[in-house]
XYZ file of C-alpha atoms in Angstrom:
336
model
C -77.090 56.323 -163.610
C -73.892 54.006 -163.149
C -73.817 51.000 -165.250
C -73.987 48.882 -161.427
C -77.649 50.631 -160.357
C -79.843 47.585 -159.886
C -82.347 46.298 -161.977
C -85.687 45.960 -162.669
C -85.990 42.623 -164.378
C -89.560 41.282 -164.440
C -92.642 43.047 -163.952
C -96.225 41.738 -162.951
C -99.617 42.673 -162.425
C -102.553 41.237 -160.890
C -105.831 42.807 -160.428
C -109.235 41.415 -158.849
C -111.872 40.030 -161.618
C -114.598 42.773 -160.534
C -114.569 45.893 -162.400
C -117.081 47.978 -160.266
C -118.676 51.075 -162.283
C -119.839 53.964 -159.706
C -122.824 53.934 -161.568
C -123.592 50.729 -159.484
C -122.702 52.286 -156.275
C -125.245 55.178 -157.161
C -127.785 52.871 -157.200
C -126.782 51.171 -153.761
C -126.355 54.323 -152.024
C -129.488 55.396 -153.357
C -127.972 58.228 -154.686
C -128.525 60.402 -158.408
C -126.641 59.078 -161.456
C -123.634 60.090 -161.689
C -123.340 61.078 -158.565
C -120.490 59.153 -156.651
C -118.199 59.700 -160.058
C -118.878 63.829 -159.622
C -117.775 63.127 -156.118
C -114.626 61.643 -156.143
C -113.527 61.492 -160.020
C -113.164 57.646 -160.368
C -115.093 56.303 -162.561
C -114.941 52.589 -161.725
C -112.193 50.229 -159.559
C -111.434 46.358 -159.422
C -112.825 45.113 -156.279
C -111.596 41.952 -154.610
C -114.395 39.185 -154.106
C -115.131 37.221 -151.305
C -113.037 33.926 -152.658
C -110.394 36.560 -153.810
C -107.085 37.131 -151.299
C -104.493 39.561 -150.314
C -101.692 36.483 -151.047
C -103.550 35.092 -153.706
C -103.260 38.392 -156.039
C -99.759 39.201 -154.606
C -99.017 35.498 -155.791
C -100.433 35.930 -159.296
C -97.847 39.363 -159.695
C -95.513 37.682 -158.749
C -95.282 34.744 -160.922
C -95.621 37.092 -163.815
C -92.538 38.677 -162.926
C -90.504 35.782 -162.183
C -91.782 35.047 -166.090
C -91.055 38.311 -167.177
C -87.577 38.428 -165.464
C -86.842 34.641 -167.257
C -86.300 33.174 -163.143
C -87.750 30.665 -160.622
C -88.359 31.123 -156.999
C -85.142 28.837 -156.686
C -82.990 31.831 -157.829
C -85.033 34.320 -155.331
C -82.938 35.686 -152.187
C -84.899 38.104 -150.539
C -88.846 38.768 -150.467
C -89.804 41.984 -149.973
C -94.046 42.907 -149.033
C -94.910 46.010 -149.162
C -98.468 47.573 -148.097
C -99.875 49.535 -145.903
C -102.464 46.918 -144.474
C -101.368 43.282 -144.156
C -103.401 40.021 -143.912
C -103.011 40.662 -140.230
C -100.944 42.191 -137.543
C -98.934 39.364 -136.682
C -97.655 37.286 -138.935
C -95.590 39.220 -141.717
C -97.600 38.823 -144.681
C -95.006 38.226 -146.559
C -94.229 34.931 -145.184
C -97.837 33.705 -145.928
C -97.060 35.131 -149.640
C -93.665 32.730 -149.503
C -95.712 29.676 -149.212
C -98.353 30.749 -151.618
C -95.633 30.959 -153.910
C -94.694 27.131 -153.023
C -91.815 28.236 -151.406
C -91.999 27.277 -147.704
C -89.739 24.440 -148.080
C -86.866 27.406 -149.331
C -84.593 29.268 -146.837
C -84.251 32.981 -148.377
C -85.976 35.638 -145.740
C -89.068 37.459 -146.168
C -90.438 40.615 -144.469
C -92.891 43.209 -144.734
C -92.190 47.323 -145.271
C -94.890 49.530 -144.442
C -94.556 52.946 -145.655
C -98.567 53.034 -146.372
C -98.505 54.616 -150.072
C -95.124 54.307 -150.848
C -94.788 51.189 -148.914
C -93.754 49.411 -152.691
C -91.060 52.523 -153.353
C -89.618 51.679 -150.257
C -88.735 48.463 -150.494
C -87.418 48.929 -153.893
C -84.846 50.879 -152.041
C -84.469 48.308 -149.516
C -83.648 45.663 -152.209
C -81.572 47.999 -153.800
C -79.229 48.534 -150.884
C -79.888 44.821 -150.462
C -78.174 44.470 -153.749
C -75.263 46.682 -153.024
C -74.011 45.024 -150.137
C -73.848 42.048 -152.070
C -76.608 39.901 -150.026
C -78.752 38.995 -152.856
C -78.455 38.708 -156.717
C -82.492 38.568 -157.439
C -85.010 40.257 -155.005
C -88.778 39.651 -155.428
C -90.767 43.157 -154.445
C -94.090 42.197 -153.920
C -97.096 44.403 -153.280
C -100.996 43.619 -152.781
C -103.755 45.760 -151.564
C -107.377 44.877 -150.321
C -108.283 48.873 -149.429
C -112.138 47.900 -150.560
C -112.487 45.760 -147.028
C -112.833 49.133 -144.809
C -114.048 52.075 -146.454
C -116.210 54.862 -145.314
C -119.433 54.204 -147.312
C -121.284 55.506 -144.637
C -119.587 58.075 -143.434
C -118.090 59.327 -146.464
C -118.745 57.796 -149.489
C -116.658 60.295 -151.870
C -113.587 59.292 -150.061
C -114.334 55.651 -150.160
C -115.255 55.732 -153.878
C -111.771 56.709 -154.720
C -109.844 53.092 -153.832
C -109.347 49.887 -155.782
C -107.831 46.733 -154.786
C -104.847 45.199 -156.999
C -101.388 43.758 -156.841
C -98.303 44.197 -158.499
C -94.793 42.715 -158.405
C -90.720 43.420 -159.389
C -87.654 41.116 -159.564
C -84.927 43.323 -158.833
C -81.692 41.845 -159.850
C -78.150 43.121 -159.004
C -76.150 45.002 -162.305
C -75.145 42.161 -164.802
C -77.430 39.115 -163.299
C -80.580 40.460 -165.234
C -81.747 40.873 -168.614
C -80.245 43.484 -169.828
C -83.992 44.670 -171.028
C -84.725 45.966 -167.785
C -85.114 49.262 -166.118
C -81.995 50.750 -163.979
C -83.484 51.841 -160.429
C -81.747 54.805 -158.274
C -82.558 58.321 -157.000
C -84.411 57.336 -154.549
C -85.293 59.603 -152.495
C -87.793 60.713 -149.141
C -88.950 63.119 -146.894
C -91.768 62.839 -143.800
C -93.582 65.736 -142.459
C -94.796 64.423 -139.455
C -97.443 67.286 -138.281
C -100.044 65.537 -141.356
C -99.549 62.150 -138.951
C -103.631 62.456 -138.243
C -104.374 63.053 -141.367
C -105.087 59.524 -143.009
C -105.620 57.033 -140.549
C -106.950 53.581 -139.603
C -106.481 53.945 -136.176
C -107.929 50.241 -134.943
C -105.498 46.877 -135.207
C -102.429 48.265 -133.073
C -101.828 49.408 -129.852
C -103.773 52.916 -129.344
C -107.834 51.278 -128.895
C -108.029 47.903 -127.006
C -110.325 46.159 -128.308
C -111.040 44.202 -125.387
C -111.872 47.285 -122.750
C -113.319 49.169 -125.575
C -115.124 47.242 -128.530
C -117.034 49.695 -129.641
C -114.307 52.386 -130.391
C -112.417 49.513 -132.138
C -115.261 49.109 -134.423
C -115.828 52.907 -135.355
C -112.048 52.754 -136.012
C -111.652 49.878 -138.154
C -113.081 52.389 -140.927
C -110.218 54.509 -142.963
C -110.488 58.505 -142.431
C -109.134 61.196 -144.143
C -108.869 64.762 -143.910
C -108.390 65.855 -148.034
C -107.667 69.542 -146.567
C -104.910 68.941 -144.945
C -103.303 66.707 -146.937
C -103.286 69.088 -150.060
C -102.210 71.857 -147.595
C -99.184 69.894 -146.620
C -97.952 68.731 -150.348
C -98.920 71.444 -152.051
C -96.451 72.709 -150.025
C -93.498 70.815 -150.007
C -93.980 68.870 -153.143
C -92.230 71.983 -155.584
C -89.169 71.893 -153.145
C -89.119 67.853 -152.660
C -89.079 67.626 -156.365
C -86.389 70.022 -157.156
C -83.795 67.930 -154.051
C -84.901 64.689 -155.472
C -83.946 65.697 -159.167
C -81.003 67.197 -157.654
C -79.701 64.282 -155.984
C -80.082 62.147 -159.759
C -78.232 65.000 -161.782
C -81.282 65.831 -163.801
C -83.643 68.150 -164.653
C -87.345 68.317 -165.127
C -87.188 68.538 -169.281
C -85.266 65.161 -168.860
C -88.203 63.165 -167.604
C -89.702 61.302 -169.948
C -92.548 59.965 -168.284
C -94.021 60.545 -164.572
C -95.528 58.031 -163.002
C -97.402 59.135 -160.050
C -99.307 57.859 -157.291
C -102.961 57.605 -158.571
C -104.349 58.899 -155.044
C -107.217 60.893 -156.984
C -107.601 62.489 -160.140
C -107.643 66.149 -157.868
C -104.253 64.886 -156.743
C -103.165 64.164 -160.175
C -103.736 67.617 -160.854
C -102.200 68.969 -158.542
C -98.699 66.914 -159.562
C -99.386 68.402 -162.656
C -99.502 71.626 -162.201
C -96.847 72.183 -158.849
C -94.782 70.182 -160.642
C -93.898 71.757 -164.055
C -94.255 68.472 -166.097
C -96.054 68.658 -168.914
C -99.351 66.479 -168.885
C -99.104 64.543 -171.855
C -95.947 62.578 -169.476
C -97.687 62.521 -166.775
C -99.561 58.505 -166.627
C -103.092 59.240 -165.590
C -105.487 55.898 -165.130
C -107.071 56.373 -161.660
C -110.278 57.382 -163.106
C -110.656 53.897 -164.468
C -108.765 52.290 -161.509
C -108.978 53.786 -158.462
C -106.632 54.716 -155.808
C -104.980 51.181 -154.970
C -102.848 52.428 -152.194
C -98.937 50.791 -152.094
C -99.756 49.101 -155.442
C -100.784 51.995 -157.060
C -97.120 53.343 -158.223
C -96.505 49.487 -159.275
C -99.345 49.059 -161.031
C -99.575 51.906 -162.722
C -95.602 51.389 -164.576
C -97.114 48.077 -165.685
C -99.843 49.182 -167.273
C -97.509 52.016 -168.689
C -95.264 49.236 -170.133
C -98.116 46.895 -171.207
C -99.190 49.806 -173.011
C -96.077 50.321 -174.888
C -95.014 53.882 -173.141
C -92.481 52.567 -171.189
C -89.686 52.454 -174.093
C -85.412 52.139 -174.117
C -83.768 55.529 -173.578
C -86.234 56.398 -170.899
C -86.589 58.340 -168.037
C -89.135 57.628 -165.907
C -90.266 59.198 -162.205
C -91.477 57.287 -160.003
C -93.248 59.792 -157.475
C -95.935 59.629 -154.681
C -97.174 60.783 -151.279
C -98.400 58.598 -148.599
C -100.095 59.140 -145.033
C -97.714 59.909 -142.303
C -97.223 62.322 -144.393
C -94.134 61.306 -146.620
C -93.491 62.090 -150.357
C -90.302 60.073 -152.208
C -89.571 59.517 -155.728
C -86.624 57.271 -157.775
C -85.980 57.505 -161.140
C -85.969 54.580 -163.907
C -83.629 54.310 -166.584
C -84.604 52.257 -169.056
């Protein structure tokens, strides 16, 4: 990766002071022990209380990785939010984060990137082009997800039992302005097949169901669906070929990777990465069973824990791969 690839200078985490067991959810859907955790393979997730916010965690991230990149919000440029679900429509969230932060009275801009699961990938991209074009020197990549607030548990409480909330956070700093500790990001890259478009949705909030001529539809909406089928159909599919172009475009090949660190959509989907994707599974970083599926801060999450952990070492290779709804896969490779 050239020596002027952007990089990853602080890292943070933040996750929700509830660690709920699906043993407890057995007992409030009346249901067998065991039961829920047979269902959907997690076997707990942090949920976010009622005194507990979208900004608030997103804040908490991303003071630790200011402190982790040795920085203030004085040296940020550029704030980037990415999730798939905001606070609300309209404003960006990631204004609201700004002035969490104690930053309203600062000029640098800040917008949101939806790109649902890879929503946080994404706009590590963004700052990295960001970077290139020599428009900022530190970007703060923030990411926060409340997925617990409209689940299924009715409907279909195996998909439901599969998401956590949690927050994570990157400064990305241009080539010789961070520590030189930090990961190099590039390889980036994406692909959308757009005929899986129905198949994860949360179809209330926007423009297709008006709330005001029709309530009720707005409020059988407001739930997330999703149709597991067709979503394996789709990247079981393409995921063999998108990983071979993607390692293709960053010069290396699959015995090169050190460590993959995957979306943790479900443990089946884990699987499924590891065996279409001819890594072998002691690289592959594997916590959704104890974590859930946090949607855009899974990926994020999930490399902090893998550093906090002590996997994440110098000399490194590390893929950064996921799939969202839409449907999309991308990948970008860390060097560390």
């Amino acid at each position: 990766m050239p020596a002027t690839s952007p990089v990853l200078s602080g890292f943070g985490a933040a996750l929700p002071g509830a660690l709920v067991a699906s043993a407890e959810i057995d007992v409030r859907l009346g249901k067998p022990q065991g039961w829920l955790e047979a269902a959907c393979g997690v076997a707990s997730r942090h949920v976010a209380g009622p005194q507990e916010t979208q900004e608030g965690l997103a804040a908490a991230a991303a003071r630790e990785a200011m402190h982790d990149a040795g920085i203030t919000l004085d040296d940020i440029d550029l704030l980037l939010f990415g999730a798939s679900v905001g606070r609300q429509p309209i404003p960006a969230t990631a204004a609201l984060i700004k002035r969490e932060l104690g930053g309203a009275r600062l000029r640098f801009p800040a917008y949101d990137v939806n790109a649902t699961c890879l929503s946080a990938l994404v706009a590590l991209d963004l700052a990295a082009l960001q970077l290139a074009a020599g428009r900022a020197r530190h970007i703060l990549v923030v990411t926060s997800e409340i997925a617990s607030r409209a689940l299924p548990w009715n409907d279909a409480a195996e998909t439901a039992g599969l998401f956590g909330d949690g927050a994570a956070a990157f400064v990305v700093s241009a080539a010789g302005a961070g520590k030189p500790a930090g990961a190099r990001f590039g390889g980036f890259h994406m692909e959308t097949y757009a005929e899986g478009y129905e198949a994860c949705t949360l179809a209330s909030g926007g423009t297709a169901i008006d709330f005001h001529k029709n309530p009720v539809a707005f409020a059988r909406n407001a739930y997330f669906r999703m149709d597991g089928k067709a979503l394996y159909r789709i990247t079981a599919a393409a995921l063999p070929g998108f990983l071979d172009r993607l390692l293709e475009k960053s010069g290396l090949r699959r015995d090169k990777i050190d460590l993959v660190v995957p979306h943790q959509a479900s443990p089946h989907a884990l699987a499924h990465v590891i065996r279409r994707g001819g890594f072998a599974p002691e690289r592959i970083f594997d916590r959704v069973r104890t974590i859930g599926n946090q949607v855009a801060a899974s990926i994020p999450v999930a490399l902090c824990m893998a550093r906090s952990e002590g996997l994440v070492q110098p000399g490194m290779r590390i893929l950064l791969i996921g799939t969202s709804a839409g449907v999309s896969l991308a990948g970008a490779i860390l060097e560390t």
